[in-house]
């Protein structure tokens, strides 16, 4: 269902970005990067809200002709961005939300791994580290078919 | 929101784009129509998406209709345009009359290349402006990139460049690898068109090392650089200086010798590992390291310690991976370099403060902006200096390459590696600063000679090994060079036959060894040194033998020549534990200097000797005690005691049974001789004790060792008085009892007539009878006895053989058992008019200012002079300070014989003791 999933560090560099292999990877990189403008805007807009009331899910960031870009930000300002095909009308807001939550949980697992240095890119070549995360993202991207 | 791909409707290409474009503009126009300016501005965030969408659509229409190409649309493009325009149909009546409408705008834009450009630029600029105004910089840059692409199509690279640079800067700052690569590729093309050679080559080198590109693309960009480098430059000597990091990275550096210290003329090799980032092997004409030379102020003094102490871990320096240009916030800051710091007080070396210091604060605390100059400034300064390390004609294969520089050290000082340059034709890749700092040192050293004992201390009298170390420094030892040792009188250099000299290189590797040739004459010992190159070390061992010498008593032993015996500690208490030392100075002439080197060797005498005179009635014995103070065991043999005056009257009869004796470390041996004489009184005895000795452990020594000698004299040893004390129980009792008075009878007997020694102030003459004044004193140091009444008194003793004086007094035993008798001491009582005050000891004045005791050198060391003086004071306490007063003089030990010393008296407990004292300790 998702065509691109990205995890972006607090400093706005990508920790993890993966898109469907059939599509032009570069296009999604640009798209995710551009979407950070909206993420920043939304974060600064809700900056005043109390921490416990803060909604991590940012909702639809912006639509393009073919895709919808959704955003999610953790308390430590790590951003999750998901690009979804706009033709997939079956996807409701709630499902996007639960996908983000799953993503967040997997990311937390990665962070809990003592062999992971916070700030490093999440790479699937380190078996226990990135593999689980990668598998989870794959499952999120396959579901659509 | 806008689904443009409805199912089942087929439309010509571009028709949907037209529809979307029109829709967007219609919506925007409606909004503009019903809101005022301020409202529109505050809602840009919501409308800018439509603007951007419309711009995008117009762009794709332009590309579709051939309006963006350089040559203008071809016929096919025109057909497509006509189709699209026809498909638009007629403008709706409500806008037909207005000067501007989306419909008119689209129609105009598609009608000509110029009009399209105008409308597209208008829209793009408006969108960029709006994005920028609400802070969506990334989106603005993205639109800008589209614009740059448009300009590139229109062959206007100068306009495109600024947009590409802006976008690239943004991507670099946030570390987005793929967009960076893509934008760089566009920028490279733009720079190529613009003819910015240096920038183009730099971008090309970055792209050639970019792992996100395909192998083909990387090779292409690499080839671009190589092509440029190989073409003949129009201005020879012109260099294109590019930063090194995209071309190759310095990984590590390895010194040989590993401590990075070489002597003048020595060869130093530096091996570096360069990791080439290029996809193909690159032939580099030369790799040059610029070296900064500085003269170390105290390098001369440092060198000797440096060779031994100053060692780098293993001579390998690792360089941190070149800071990748992204992500900025992560890698551009170097890791903290923290070190422990201790500050000790200079006086007693105690710890004052401790802490942690950060060595690279300057790197961490500098302003963020300056460090985020993302693209390396192309103006890298190329340092030119007289000192360079060069390596020519190297092929850098992709990946790690090892390059070795060899240099011969010339001037002493510190050399710091500054810049690393690799030249490919006219292109120079430069690493402007090598960090961490890499240095090597060159030193020059004067030749030196060290002589040091192998053991902690040298012992006199036996052969001792001494190590000679010649550090050749800059001097080369030629054949025939020798050390000339001028012999000290009391010290010999022994040359074992098979002694060898070993030559070491500076790094302590043995390079050769040779037999040592030594020639000795009376005055000079000459040692031929083996030939050795400069900066080597020659080591050999010799044996030295110093003549054993006892501490000369009375300063009359002058046979030892130059040695200067001295005690290490003035305090007499301590001399018991340390050996007497003798310094021998040797002057050595070295071939490298016109001046002689003077070397002092300190020898310790392993023995300490004391003597004592023992009496038994009138018979006399001389006892010599030899104490071994050293750590070695010795074999003593052939002990002799000879009278140096050779007087016929005196004879020394040895009572020693064994001719050879073993003396262990810290052990004492006693030798006894009986002294007999033929004529009374005997003359003073001057004698010399000598004993042969050799280390017990060694089997056979090559040299015969000189015996150990000790000289002393004994005077006034003829017995004049016999003192006999006797304690008898009270009358009617069989034994003495505690608490009851017993009588003590002291019998003082003169054994000889008037002798020479008696002639002093105490002697009085009346009617041809001579008498002298003596004082006796009964002292009981162990508090066994209580003396009742007077414990001392002055008697007038007739100076005649067998004259006897009897003293009676009462003593009370305090304890039961066999008690030793109290001591009876005899002093010469000198009248007050004597003029001996100059001989008085200062301390006796201080301690006892009403009475003084003259002590003679012959007095046995265990004499409790202090105690006797203390009790004496009570006797004569009536005297006044400062008045002339009688003096007491202890009789020489040999003159008084206490015949009752050692006898004991049985004391039984008194019967009425009903208190039992029990003391528990």
CSV table of N, CA and C in Angstrom, one decimal, chain B residues 58 67 105 107-122:
chain,number,residue,atom,x,y,z
B,58,UNK,N,2.1,23.4,-16.8
B,58,UNK,CA,2.5,24.2,-17.9
B,58,UNK,C,3.8,23.8,-18.5
B,67,UNK,N,8.1,23.5,-27.0
B,67,UNK,CA,8.3,24.9,-26.8
B,67,UNK,C,9.5,25.2,-26.0
B,105,UNK,N,-4.6,32.9,-21.1
B,105,UNK,CA,-3.2,32.7,-20.7
B,105,UNK,C,-2.6,31.4,-21.3
B,107,UNK,N,-3.8,29.7,-23.9
B,107,UNK,CA,-3.8,29.8,-25.3
B,107,UNK,C,-2.5,30.6,-25.8
B,108,UNK,N,-2.3,31.6,-25.1
B,108,UNK,CA,-1.1,32.5,-25.5
B,108,UNK,C,0.2,31.7,-25.3
B,109,UNK,N,0.2,31.0,-24.1
B,109,UNK,CA,1.5,30.3,-23.8
B,109,UNK,C,1.8,29.3,-24.8
B,110,UNK,N,0.8,28.6,-25.3
B,110,UNK,CA,1.0,27.6,-26.2
B,110,UNK,C,1.2,28.1,-27.7
B,111,UNK,N,1.0,29.3,-27.8
B,111,UNK,CA,1.0,29.8,-29.2
B,111,UNK,C,2.4,30.1,-29.7
B,112,UNK,N,3.4,30.5,-28.8
B,112,UNK,CA,4.7,30.8,-29.3
B,112,UNK,C,5.7,30.5,-28.2
B,113,UNK,N,7.0,30.2,-28.7
B,113,UNK,CA,8.0,29.9,-27.7
B,113,UNK,C,8.3,31.0,-26.7
B,114,UNK,N,8.3,32.3,-27.2
B,114,UNK,CA,8.6,33.4,-26.4
B,114,UNK,C,7.5,33.6,-25.3
B,115,UNK,N,6.2,33.4,-25.8
B,115,UNK,CA,5.1,33.6,-24.9
B,115,UNK,C,5.1,32.5,-23.8
B,116,UNK,N,5.4,31.4,-24.2
B,116,UNK,CA,5.5,30.3,-23.2
B,116,UNK,C,6.6,30.6,-22.2
B,117,UNK,N,7.7,31.0,-22.7
B,117,UNK,CA,8.8,31.3,-21.7
B,117,UNK,C,8.4,32.4,-20.7
B,118,UNK,N,7.7,33.4,-21.2
B,118,UNK,CA,7.2,34.5,-20.4
B,118,UNK,C,6.3,33.9,-19.3
B,119,UNK,N,5.3,33.2,-19.8
B,119,UNK,CA,4.3,32.7,-18.8
B,119,UNK,C,4.9,31.7,-17.8
B,120,UNK,N,5.7,30.9,-18.4
B,120,UNK,CA,6.3,29.8,-17.5
B,120,UNK,C,7.2,30.5,-16.4
B,121,UNK,N,8.0,31.5,-16.9
B,121,UNK,CA,8.9,32.1,-15.9
B,121,UNK,C,8.0,32.9,-14.9
B,122,UNK,N,7.0,33.6,-15.4
B,122,UNK,CA,6.1,34.3,-14.4
B,122,UNK,C,5.6,33.4,-13.3
